[in-house]
Tab-separated table of N, CA and C in Angstrom:
chain	number	residue	atom	x	y	z
A	522	MET	N	177.668	320.857	154.890
A	522	MET	CA	176.936	319.786	155.552
A	522	MET	C	177.292	319.766	157.035
A	523	ASN	N	177.371	320.962	157.578
A	523	ASN	CA	177.728	321.149	158.974
A	523	ASN	C	176.809	320.341	159.891
A	524	GLY	N	177.384	319.419	160.639
A	524	GLY	CA	176.612	318.622	161.578
A	524	GLY	C	175.915	317.424	160.977
A	525	TYR	N	176.009	317.258	159.674
A	525	TYR	CA	175.320	316.141	159.020
A	525	TYR	C	176.031	314.821	159.293
A	526	PHE	N	177.330	314.788	158.991
A	526	PHE	CA	178.106	313.562	159.189
A	526	PHE	C	178.656	313.501	160.613
A	527	THR	N	177.762	313.355	161.554
A	527	THR	CA	178.197	313.203	162.941
A	527	THR	C	178.833	311.826	163.105
A	528	ARG	N	179.512	311.651	164.192
A	528	ARG	CA	180.125	310.348	164.485
A	528	ARG	C	179.048	309.259	164.533
A	529	GLY	N	177.931	309.571	165.182
A	529	GLY	CA	176.838	308.606	165.291
A	529	GLY	C	176.259	308.231	163.945
A	530	PHE	N	176.099	309.220	163.063
A	530	PHE	CA	175.545	308.921	161.742
A	530	PHE	C	176.547	308.133	160.910
A	531	PHE	N	177.829	308.464	161.033
A	531	PHE	CA	178.849	307.709	160.299
A	531	PHE	C	178.846	306.242	160.737
A	532	ILE	N	178.763	306.011	162.029
A	532	ILE	CA	178.687	304.633	162.534
A	532	ILE	C	177.436	303.953	161.996
A	533	SER	N	176.349	304.684	161.953
A	533	SER	CA	175.096	304.152	161.422
A	533	SER	C	175.239	303.767	159.948
A	534	LEU	N	175.971	304.570	159.181
A	534	LEU	CA	176.215	304.253	157.766
A	534	LEU	C	177.010	302.962	157.615
A	535	VAL	N	178.084	302.844	158.367
A	535	VAL	CA	178.937	301.649	158.277
A	535	VAL	C	178.163	300.408	158.705
A	536	VAL	N	177.475	300.497	159.830
A	536	VAL	CA	176.695	299.360	160.331
A	536	VAL	C	175.602	298.984	159.331
A	537	SER	N	174.948	299.981	158.755
A	537	SER	CA	173.873	299.715	157.791
A	537	SER	C	174.398	298.999	156.558
A	538	PHE	N	175.509	299.479	156.009
A	538	PHE	CA	176.070	298.842	154.815
A	538	PHE	C	176.458	297.394	155.105
A	539	LEU	N	177.171	297.195	156.195
A	539	LEU	CA	177.597	295.834	156.555
A	539	LEU	C	176.398	294.932	156.832
A	540	PHE	N	175.390	295.464	157.494
A	540	PHE	CA	174.188	294.681	157.773
A	540	PHE	C	173.472	294.301	156.483
A	541	LEU	N	173.272	295.263	155.578
A	541	LEU	CA	172.534	294.979	154.343
A	541	LEU	C	173.253	293.940	153.488
A	542	VAL	N	174.560	294.072	153.347
A	542	VAL	CA	175.326	293.087	152.571
A	542	VAL	C	175.330	291.740	153.296
A	543	GLY	N	175.563	291.754	154.597
A	543	GLY	CA	175.578	290.513	155.375
A	543	GLY	C	174.240	289.798	155.345
A	544	PHE	N	173.164	290.553	155.440
A	544	PHE	CA	171.816	289.983	155.388
A	544	PHE	C	171.594	289.275	154.050
A	545	LEU	N	171.995	289.932	152.950
A	545	LEU	CA	171.869	289.292	151.627
A	545	LEU	C	172.699	288.021	151.553
A	546	LEU	N	173.901	288.063	152.105
A	546	LEU	CA	174.767	286.876	152.089
A	546	LEU	C	174.115	285.704	152.820
A	547	VAL	N	173.575	285.961	153.989
A	547	VAL	CA	172.968	284.893	154.791
A	547	VAL	C	171.725	284.333	154.107
A	548	VAL	N	170.833	285.208	153.675
A	548	VAL	CA	169.579	284.750	153.065
A	548	VAL	C	169.844	284.052	151.737
A	549	SER	N	170.728	284.610	150.916
A	549	SER	CA	171.002	283.981	149.616
A	549	SER	C	171.666	282.619	149.791
A	550	TYR	N	172.558	282.494	150.763
A	550	TYR	CA	173.211	281.206	151.000
A	550	TYR	C	172.202	280.171	151.492
A	551	ARG	N	171.339	280.578	152.407
A	551	ARG	CA	170.319	279.662	152.918
A	551	ARG	C	169.426	279.173	151.777
A	552	THR	N	169.045	280.075	150.900
A	552	THR	CA	168.212	279.701	149.757
A	552	THR	C	168.979	278.789	148.812
A	553	TYR	N	170.222	279.125	148.551
A	553	TYR	CA	171.077	278.350	147.646
A	553	TYR	C	171.183	276.892	148.078
A	554	VAL	N	171.301	276.651	149.371
A	554	VAL	CA	171.488	275.272	149.853
A	554	VAL	C	170.173	274.528	150.075
A	555	THR	N	169.044	275.229	150.098
A	555	THR	CA	167.771	274.552	150.366
A	555	THR	C	166.838	274.472	149.164
A	556	ALA	N	167.047	275.301	148.148
A	556	ALA	CA	166.119	275.347	147.010
A	556	ALA	C	166.414	274.243	146.000
A	557	SER	N	165.409	273.949	145.201
A	557	SER	CA	165.589	272.959	144.135
A	557	SER	C	166.060	273.659	142.868
A	558	LEU	N	166.709	272.905	142.006
A	558	LEU	CA	167.170	273.455	140.731
A	558	LEU	C	165.983	273.887	139.875
A	559	GLU	N	164.879	273.164	139.976
A	559	GLU	CA	163.670	273.525	139.218
A	559	GLU	C	163.160	274.905	139.637
A	560	GLU	N	163.101	275.138	140.940
A	560	GLU	CA	162.672	276.440	141.453
A	560	GLU	C	163.638	277.544	141.006
A	561	ALA	N	164.919	277.244	141.019
A	561	ALA	CA	165.929	278.214	140.584
A	561	ALA	C	165.750	278.555	139.111
A	562	ASN	N	165.511	277.555	138.282
A	562	ASN	CA	165.322	277.797	136.847
A	562	ASN	C	164.036	278.571	136.569
A	563	GLN	N	162.981	278.309	137.333
A	563	GLN	CA	161.740	279.074	137.179
A	563	GLN	C	161.983	280.547	137.513
A	564	THR	N	162.716	280.783	138.571
A	564	THR	CA	163.037	282.161	138.961
A	564	THR	C	163.891	282.826	137.892
A	565	TYR	N	164.872	282.102	137.382
A	565	TYR	CA	165.725	282.631	136.316
A	565	TYR	C	164.875	283.054	135.117
A	566	ASN	N	163.947	282.186	134.681
A	566	ASN	CA	163.085	282.499	133.533
A	566	ASN	C	162.210	283.716	133.809
A	567	TYR	N	161.679	283.812	135.010
A	567	TYR	CA	160.841	284.949	135.377
A	567	TYR	C	161.654	286.249	135.347
A	568	ILE	N	162.841	286.213	135.908
A	568	ILE	CA	163.696	287.407	135.933
A	568	ILE	C	164.070	287.830	134.513
A	569	GLU	N	164.363	286.871	133.656
A	569	GLU	CA	164.688	287.194	132.260
A	569	GLU	C	163.513	287.873	131.568
A	570	GLN	N	162.291	287.417	131.836
A	570	GLN	CA	161.099	288.061	131.269
A	570	GLN	C	160.970	289.493	131.781
A	571	GLN	N	161.226	289.685	133.062
A	571	GLN	CA	161.142	291.020	133.652
A	571	GLN	C	162.197	291.955	133.065
A	572	ARG	N	163.378	291.438	132.839
A	572	ARG	CA	164.461	292.255	132.278
A	572	ARG	C	164.122	292.737	130.874
A	573	ALA	N	163.412	291.907	130.123
A	573	ALA	CA	163.085	292.254	128.736
A	573	ALA	C	162.236	293.518	128.654
A	574	SER	N	161.426	293.776	129.652
A	574	SER	CA	160.542	294.943	129.598
A	574	SER	C	160.965	296.061	130.554
A	575	ALA	N	162.084	295.915	131.210
A	575	ALA	CA	162.525	296.920	132.185
A	575	ALA	C	163.021	298.181	131.489
A	576	THR	N	162.611	299.313	132.025
A	576	THR	CA	163.087	300.609	131.544
A	576	THR	C	163.697	301.358	132.725
A	577	LEU	N	164.403	302.413	132.426
A	577	LEU	CA	164.983	303.232	133.489
A	577	LEU	C	163.893	303.680	134.459
A	578	GLN	N	162.760	304.137	133.908
A	578	GLN	CA	161.678	304.625	134.758
A	578	GLN	C	161.087	303.511	135.622
A	579	SER	N	160.864	302.335	135.028
A	579	SER	CA	160.262	301.245	135.810
A	579	SER	C	161.214	300.760	136.907
A	580	ILE	N	162.494	300.745	136.605
A	580	ILE	CA	163.487	300.342	137.613
A	580	ILE	C	163.514	301.361	138.749
A	581	LEU	N	163.555	302.641	138.400
A	581	LEU	CA	163.604	303.695	139.419
A	581	LEU	C	162.349	303.678	140.288
A	582	ILE	N	161.188	303.578	139.662
A	582	ILE	CA	159.935	303.574	140.428
A	582	ILE	C	159.868	302.358	141.348
A	583	ASN	N	160.252	301.193	140.836
A	583	ASN	CA	160.252	299.988	141.671
A	583	ASN	C	161.185	300.159	142.871
A	584	ASN	N	162.393	300.637	142.623
A	584	ASN	CA	163.360	300.801	143.712
A	584	ASN	C	162.908	301.852	144.728
A	585	LEU	N	162.266	302.913	144.238
A	585	LEU	CA	161.717	303.917	145.152
A	585	LEU	C	160.607	303.320	146.012
A	586	MET	N	159.709	302.583	145.381
A	586	MET	CA	158.559	302.034	146.102
A	586	MET	C	158.977	301.049	147.198
A	587	VAL	N	159.998	300.245	146.922
A	587	VAL	CA	160.398	299.256	147.935
A	587	VAL	C	161.178	299.884	149.090
A	588	SER	N	161.750	301.052	148.862
A	588	SER	CA	162.575	301.651	149.914
A	588	SER	C	161.943	302.865	150.597
A	589	LEU	N	160.874	303.405	150.057
A	589	LEU	CA	160.239	304.571	150.678
A	589	LEU	C	159.776	304.346	152.119
A	590	PRO	N	159.364	303.131	152.499
A	590	PRO	CA	158.997	302.946	153.910
A	590	PRO	C	160.113	303.327	154.885
A	591	LEU	N	161.349	303.315	154.422
A	591	LEU	CA	162.465	303.680	155.298
A	591	LEU	C	162.395	305.136	155.761
A	592	LEU	N	161.535	305.936	155.138
A	592	LEU	CA	161.372	307.317	155.577
A	592	LEU	C	160.688	307.399	156.941
A	593	ILE	N	160.042	306.309	157.352
A	593	ILE	CA	159.354	306.280	158.644
A	593	ILE	C	160.280	305.611	159.667
A	594	PRO	N	160.795	306.384	160.618
A	594	PRO	CA	161.713	305.794	161.601
A	594	PRO	C	161.123	304.561	162.288
A	595	MET	N	161.954	303.605	162.524
A	595	MET	CA	161.668	302.313	163.160
A	595	MET	C	160.674	301.471	162.359
A	596	VAL	N	159.460	301.942	162.181
A	596	VAL	CA	158.402	301.173	161.520
A	596	VAL	C	158.777	300.838	160.082
A	597	GLY	N	159.425	301.759	159.387
A	597	GLY	CA	159.786	301.556	157.990
A	597	GLY	C	160.811	300.463	157.760
A	598	LEU	N	161.505	300.072	158.809
A	598	LEU	CA	162.491	298.994	158.677
A	598	LEU	C	161.826	297.663	158.340
A	599	ILE	N	160.633	297.426	158.869
A	599	ILE	CA	159.966	296.131	158.701
A	599	ILE	C	159.631	295.833	157.239
A	600	PRO	N	158.898	296.713	156.526
A	600	PRO	CA	158.613	296.382	155.123
A	600	PRO	C	159.868	296.338	154.254
A	601	PHE	N	160.836	297.210	154.553
A	601	PHE	CA	162.054	297.182	153.749
A	601	PHE	C	162.812	295.879	153.949
A	602	LEU	N	162.923	295.428	155.177
A	602	LEU	CA	163.639	294.173	155.433
A	602	LEU	C	162.914	292.976	154.827
A	603	TYR	N	161.610	293.040	154.730
A	603	TYR	CA	160.848	291.984	154.052
A	603	TYR	C	161.242	291.934	152.571
A	604	VAL	N	161.298	293.093	151.943
A	604	VAL	CA	161.709	293.167	150.532
A	604	VAL	C	163.160	292.720	150.388
A	605	TRP	N	164.017	293.136	151.304
A	605	TRP	CA	165.440	292.778	151.255
A	605	TRP	C	165.614	291.268	151.425
A	606	TYR	N	164.784	290.664	152.264
A	606	TYR	CA	164.791	289.210	152.443
A	606	TYR	C	164.420	288.531	151.120
A	607	ASN	N	163.379	289.035	150.473
A	607	ASN	CA	162.975	288.476	149.174
A	607	ASN	C	164.073	288.652	148.135
A	608	THR	N	164.759	289.775	148.186
A	608	THR	CA	165.884	290.005	147.276
A	608	THR	C	166.970	288.964	147.509
A	609	GLY	N	167.290	288.698	148.749
A	609	GLY	CA	168.280	287.672	149.075
A	609	GLY	C	167.852	286.300	148.596
A	610	THR	N	166.562	286.004	148.706
A	610	THR	CA	166.034	284.722	148.234
A	610	THR	C	166.208	284.596	146.726
A	611	VAL	N	165.869	285.645	145.997
A	611	VAL	CA	166.024	285.627	144.537
A	611	VAL	C	167.497	285.493	144.163
A	612	ILE	N	168.367	286.179	144.864
A	612	ILE	CA	169.806	286.060	144.595
A	612	ILE	C	170.265	284.625	144.820
A	613	GLY	N	169.801	284.000	145.877
A	613	GLY	CA	170.153	282.603	146.130
A	613	GLY	C	169.668	281.680	145.025
A	614	LEU	N	168.450	281.919	144.546
A	614	LEU	CA	167.903	281.102	143.459
A	614	LEU	C	168.668	281.328	142.157
A	615	LEU	N	168.995	282.579	141.862
A	615	LEU	CA	169.768	282.859	140.647
A	615	LEU	C	171.178	282.288	140.757
A	616	SER	N	171.755	282.325	141.936
A	616	SER	CA	173.074	281.711	142.147
A	616	SER	C	173.028	280.229	141.814
A	617	LEU	N	171.968	279.578	142.249
A	617	LEU	CA	171.802	278.156	141.972
A	617	LEU	C	171.605	277.916	140.479
A	618	ALA	N	170.793	278.743	139.838
A	618	ALA	CA	170.549	278.594	138.399
A	618	ALA	C	171.826	278.818	137.593
A	619	TYR	N	172.628	279.798	137.989
A	619	TYR	CA	173.882	280.100	137.289
A	619	TYR	C	175.042	279.214	137.745
A	620	GLN	N	174.819	278.455	138.819
A	620	GLN	CA	175.866	277.617	139.414
A	620	GLN	C	177.062	278.459	139.872
A	621	ILE	N	176.731	279.567	140.540
A	621	ILE	CA	177.727	280.477	141.109
A	621	ILE	C	177.473	280.534	142.613
A	622	PRO	N	178.484	280.397	143.434
A	622	PRO	CA	178.247	280.516	144.879
A	622	PRO	C	177.604	281.868	145.212
A	623	PRO	N	176.627	281.879	146.101
A	623	PRO	CA	175.933	283.133	146.407
A	623	PRO	C	176.847	284.210	146.988
A	624	THR	N	177.915	283.810	147.654
A	624	THR	CA	178.840	284.821	148.179
A	624	THR	C	179.468	285.612	147.034
A	625	ILE	N	179.855	284.910	145.972
A	625	ILE	CA	180.424	285.580	144.795
A	625	ILE	C	179.367	286.464	144.141
A	626	TYR	N	178.156	285.939	143.998
A	626	TYR	CA	177.057	286.679	143.366
A	626	TYR	C	176.774	287.975	144.137
A	627	VAL	N	176.654	287.876	145.457
A	627	VAL	CA	176.361	289.065	146.271
A	627	VAL	C	177.515	290.062	146.205
A	628	LEU	N	178.745	289.587	146.291
A	628	LEU	CA	179.886	290.504	146.248
A	628	LEU	C	180.009	291.182	144.885
A	629	GLU	N	179.727	290.450	143.804
A	629	GLU	CA	179.723	291.070	142.474
A	629	GLU	C	178.610	292.108	142.369
A	630	LEU	N	177.439	291.780	142.901
A	630	LEU	CA	176.335	292.745	142.900
A	630	LEU	C	176.685	293.986	143.709
A	631	THR	N	177.375	293.785	144.817
A	631	THR	CA	177.763	294.916	145.655
A	631	THR	C	178.649	295.879	144.873
A	632	VAL	N	179.485	295.345	144.008
A	632	VAL	CA	180.351	296.188	143.180
A	632	VAL	C	179.559	296.783	142.016
A	633	LEU	N	178.846	295.929	141.268
A	633	LEU	CA	178.129	296.397	140.079
A	633	LEU	C	176.971	297.332	140.420
A	634	ALA	N	176.309	297.067	141.518
A	634	ALA	CA	175.156	297.878	141.917
A	634	ALA	C	175.498	298.746	143.132
A	635	PHE	N	176.745	299.168	143.227
A	635	PHE	CA	177.184	299.926	144.396
A	635	PHE	C	176.341	301.176	144.651
A	636	PRO	N	176.000	301.975	143.619
A	636	PRO	CA	175.164	303.149	143.906
A	636	PRO	C	173.805	302.779	144.519
A	637	GLU	N	173.219	301.667	144.062
A	637	GLU	CA	171.933	301.240	144.632
A	637	GLU	C	172.105	300.805	146.088
A	638	PHE	N	173.118	299.999	146.362
A	638	PHE	CA	173.388	299.573	147.736
A	638	PHE	C	173.647	300.791	148.620
A	639	LEU	N	174.405	301.742	148.093
A	639	LEU	CA	174.731	302.939	148.863
A	639	LEU	C	173.487	303.794	149.116
A	640	SER	N	172.595	303.875	148.126
A	640	SER	CA	171.364	304.652	148.325
A	640	SER	C	170.532	304.050	149.453
A	641	TYR	N	170.364	302.728	149.437
A	641	TYR	CA	169.626	302.070	150.514
A	641	TYR	C	170.347	302.246	151.849
A	642	THR	N	171.668	302.218	151.800
A	642	THR	CA	172.455	302.389	153.022
A	642	THR	C	172.193	303.754	153.647
A	643	PHE	N	172.160	304.809	152.833
A	643	PHE	CA	171.925	306.150	153.373
A	643	PHE	C	170.559	306.251	154.032
A	644	LEU	N	169.529	305.729	153.367
A	644	LEU	CA	168.192	305.830	153.939
A	644	LEU	C	168.035	304.919	155.159
A	645	PHE	N	168.602	303.725	155.096
A	645	PHE	CA	168.564	302.789	156.222
A	645	PHE	C	169.299	303.393	157.424
A	646	ALA	N	170.461	303.973	157.166
A	646	ALA	CA	171.258	304.585	158.238
A	646	ALA	C	170.526	305.769	158.856
A	647	GLU	N	169.903	306.581	158.016
A	647	GLU	CA	169.144	307.724	158.536
A	647	GLU	C	168.004	307.230	159.428
A	648	ASN	N	167.325	306.186	158.984
A	648	ASN	CA	166.247	305.597	159.775
A	648	ASN	C	166.782	305.107	161.123
A	649	LEU	N	167.871	304.357	161.080
A	649	LEU	CA	168.457	303.835	162.323
A	649	LEU	C	168.900	304.961	163.257
A	650	TYR	N	169.529	305.972	162.679
A	650	TYR	CA	170.069	307.051	163.504
A	650	TYR	C	168.953	307.867	164.158
A	651	VAL	N	167.925	308.197	163.375
A	651	VAL	CA	166.791	308.939	163.939
A	651	VAL	C	166.075	308.079	164.988
A	652	SER	N	165.940	306.790	164.705
A	652	SER	CA	165.315	305.873	165.676
A	652	SER	C	166.133	305.827	166.966
A	653	TYR	N	167.449	305.751	166.828
A	653	TYR	CA	168.339	305.741	167.993
A	653	TYR	C	168.179	307.033	168.799
A	654	LEU	N	168.153	308.167	168.084
A	654	LEU	CA	167.990	309.449	168.777
A	654	LEU	C	166.653	309.499	169.512
A	655	ALA	N	165.606	308.966	168.894
A	655	ALA	CA	164.285	308.960	169.534
A	655	ALA	C	164.279	308.068	170.774
A	656	LEU	N	164.897	306.910	170.659
A	656	LEU	CA	164.908	305.964	171.783
A	656	LEU	C	165.755	306.446	172.960
A	657	THR	N	166.764	307.250	172.660
A	657	THR	CA	167.632	307.754	173.731
A	657	THR	C	167.232	309.158	174.192
A	658	GLY	N	166.170	309.711	173.601
A	658	GLY	CA	165.705	311.040	173.987
A	658	GLY	C	166.653	312.153	173.593
A	659	SER	N	167.352	311.982	172.484
A	659	SER	CA	168.398	312.930	172.074
A	659	SER	C	168.007	313.818	170.898
A	660	SER	N	166.882	314.394	170.856
A	660	SER	CA	166.432	315.347	169.831
A	660	SER	C	166.418	314.804	168.399
A	661	PRO	N	165.582	313.809	168.117
A	661	PRO	CA	165.451	313.338	166.741
A	661	PRO	C	164.824	314.401	165.837
A	662	LYS	N	163.977	315.269	166.416
A	662	LYS	CA	163.324	316.310	165.617
A	662	LYS	C	164.359	317.233	164.979
A	663	GLN	N	165.389	317.583	165.735
A	663	GLN	CA	166.437	318.449	165.204
A	663	GLN	C	167.139	317.773	164.025
A	664	ARG	N	167.425	316.481	164.147
A	664	ARG	CA	168.066	315.726	163.055
A	664	ARG	C	167.157	315.713	161.832
A	665	ILE	N	165.878	315.428	162.037
A	665	ILE	CA	164.932	315.347	160.921
A	665	ILE	C	164.831	316.689	160.207
A	666	VAL	N	164.676	317.763	160.961
A	666	VAL	CA	164.496	319.093	160.373
A	666	VAL	C	165.763	319.597	159.684
A	667	LYS	N	166.916	319.410	160.318
A	667	LYS	CA	168.147	319.999	159.795
A	667	LYS	C	168.932	319.108	158.834
A	668	HIS	N	168.807	317.785	158.960
A	668	HIS	CA	169.731	316.944	158.206
A	668	HIS	C	169.120	315.778	157.426
A	669	SER	N	167.985	315.269	157.833
A	669	SER	CA	167.441	314.085	157.156
A	669	SER	C	167.194	314.334	155.675
A	670	TRP	N	166.815	315.551	155.316
A	670	TRP	CA	166.567	315.859	153.910
A	670	TRP	C	167.831	315.655	153.074
A	671	LYS	N	168.991	315.846	153.670
A	671	LYS	CA	170.249	315.638	152.942
A	671	LYS	C	170.416	314.163	152.588
A	672	SER	N	170.082	313.293	153.527
A	672	SER	CA	170.142	311.855	153.242
A	672	SER	C	169.148	311.485	152.149
A	673	ILE	N	167.980	312.113	152.169
A	673	ILE	CA	166.960	311.818	151.156
A	673	ILE	C	167.434	312.266	149.780
A	674	ILE	N	168.062	313.428	149.687
A	674	ILE	CA	168.600	313.915	148.404
A	674	ILE	C	169.690	312.967	147.901
A	675	ILE	N	170.599	312.581	148.774
A	675	ILE	CA	171.671	311.644	148.392
A	675	ILE	C	171.064	310.326	147.933
A	676	TYR	N	170.083	309.836	148.680
A	676	TYR	CA	169.394	308.585	148.350
A	676	TYR	C	168.759	308.656	146.960
A	677	ILE	N	168.019	309.731	146.681
A	677	ILE	CA	167.346	309.857	145.381
A	677	ILE	C	168.369	309.955	144.256
A	678	PHE	N	169.419	310.743	144.454
A	678	PHE	CA	170.458	310.872	143.433
A	678	PHE	C	171.103	309.518	143.137
A	679	LEU	N	171.505	308.808	144.184
A	679	LEU	CA	172.158	307.505	143.991
A	679	LEU	C	171.201	306.478	143.387
A	680	LEU	N	169.936	306.530	143.776
A	680	LEU	CA	168.961	305.584	143.236
A	680	LEU	C	168.706	305.858	141.755
A	681	ALA	N	168.639	307.132	141.369
A	681	ALA	CA	168.467	307.475	139.953
A	681	ALA	C	169.695	307.048	139.150
A	682	LEU	N	170.874	307.291	139.691
A	682	LEU	CA	172.110	306.862	139.034
A	682	LEU	C	172.123	305.351	138.865
A	683	SER	N	171.759	304.629	139.904
A	683	SER	CA	171.779	303.162	139.829
A	683	SER	C	170.735	302.641	138.855
A	684	ALA	N	169.578	303.288	138.763
A	684	ALA	CA	168.556	302.865	137.799
A	684	ALA	C	169.073	303.051	136.376
A	685	GLY	N	169.770	304.159	136.133
A	685	GLY	CA	170.365	304.380	134.815
A	685	GLY	C	171.413	303.339	134.478
A	686	LEU	N	172.267	303.023	135.441
A	686	LEU	CA	173.294	301.995	135.223
A	686	LEU	C	172.670	300.626	134.995
A	687	GLU	N	171.654	300.292	135.789
A	687	GLU	CA	170.990	298.992	135.640
A	687	GLU	C	170.293	298.889	134.286
A	688	ALA	N	169.617	299.948	133.875
A	688	ALA	CA	168.943	299.946	132.572
A	688	ALA	C	169.960	299.789	131.444
A	689	ALA	N	171.107	300.441	131.576
A	689	ALA	CA	172.158	300.325	130.555
A	689	ALA	C	172.745	298.915	130.522
A	690	MET	N	172.915	298.296	131.690
A	690	MET	CA	173.492	296.946	131.742
A	690	MET	C	172.556	295.888	131.168
A	691	ILE	N	171.254	296.034	131.403
A	691	ILE	CA	170.338	295.005	130.913
A	691	ILE	C	169.777	295.328	129.543
A	692	GLY	N	169.945	296.574	129.117
A	692	GLY	CA	169.391	296.991	127.828
A	692	GLY	C	170.347	296.783	126.744
């Protein structure tokens, strides 16, 4: 992986992971303190219905579909962050329904769903790094041609692993 894990990309990975977890913490907490218990229970019931029919394939396809926009530098961040915001909202509602502080819920999810978080982190970081290279005029094409595919392979592997783990946990 010569040249893949550059200092800039490593920083992008760390910043991406911290941002994604921090974003979930902020959004879930805001939802937790502003939502009604009725809304939380409705969300809980809906999620339970969804879990009953979830399969490894449906989980993998859903996770791929929500994160594929990240393949488009800069622009792909917008739809992904919209989905991530909705994820934080659902976490906040489930925290309220379970009567668990959202910080605990998010941190437990970060551990239990670590491969999924890491897969999103790799693709998010690649997007940020290529965007940074483009904005600074530092040869983003070279990064895309020589190294971005490695992030995509890692992302797909981790996402498939996480879908299998999630299917096993809910099944």
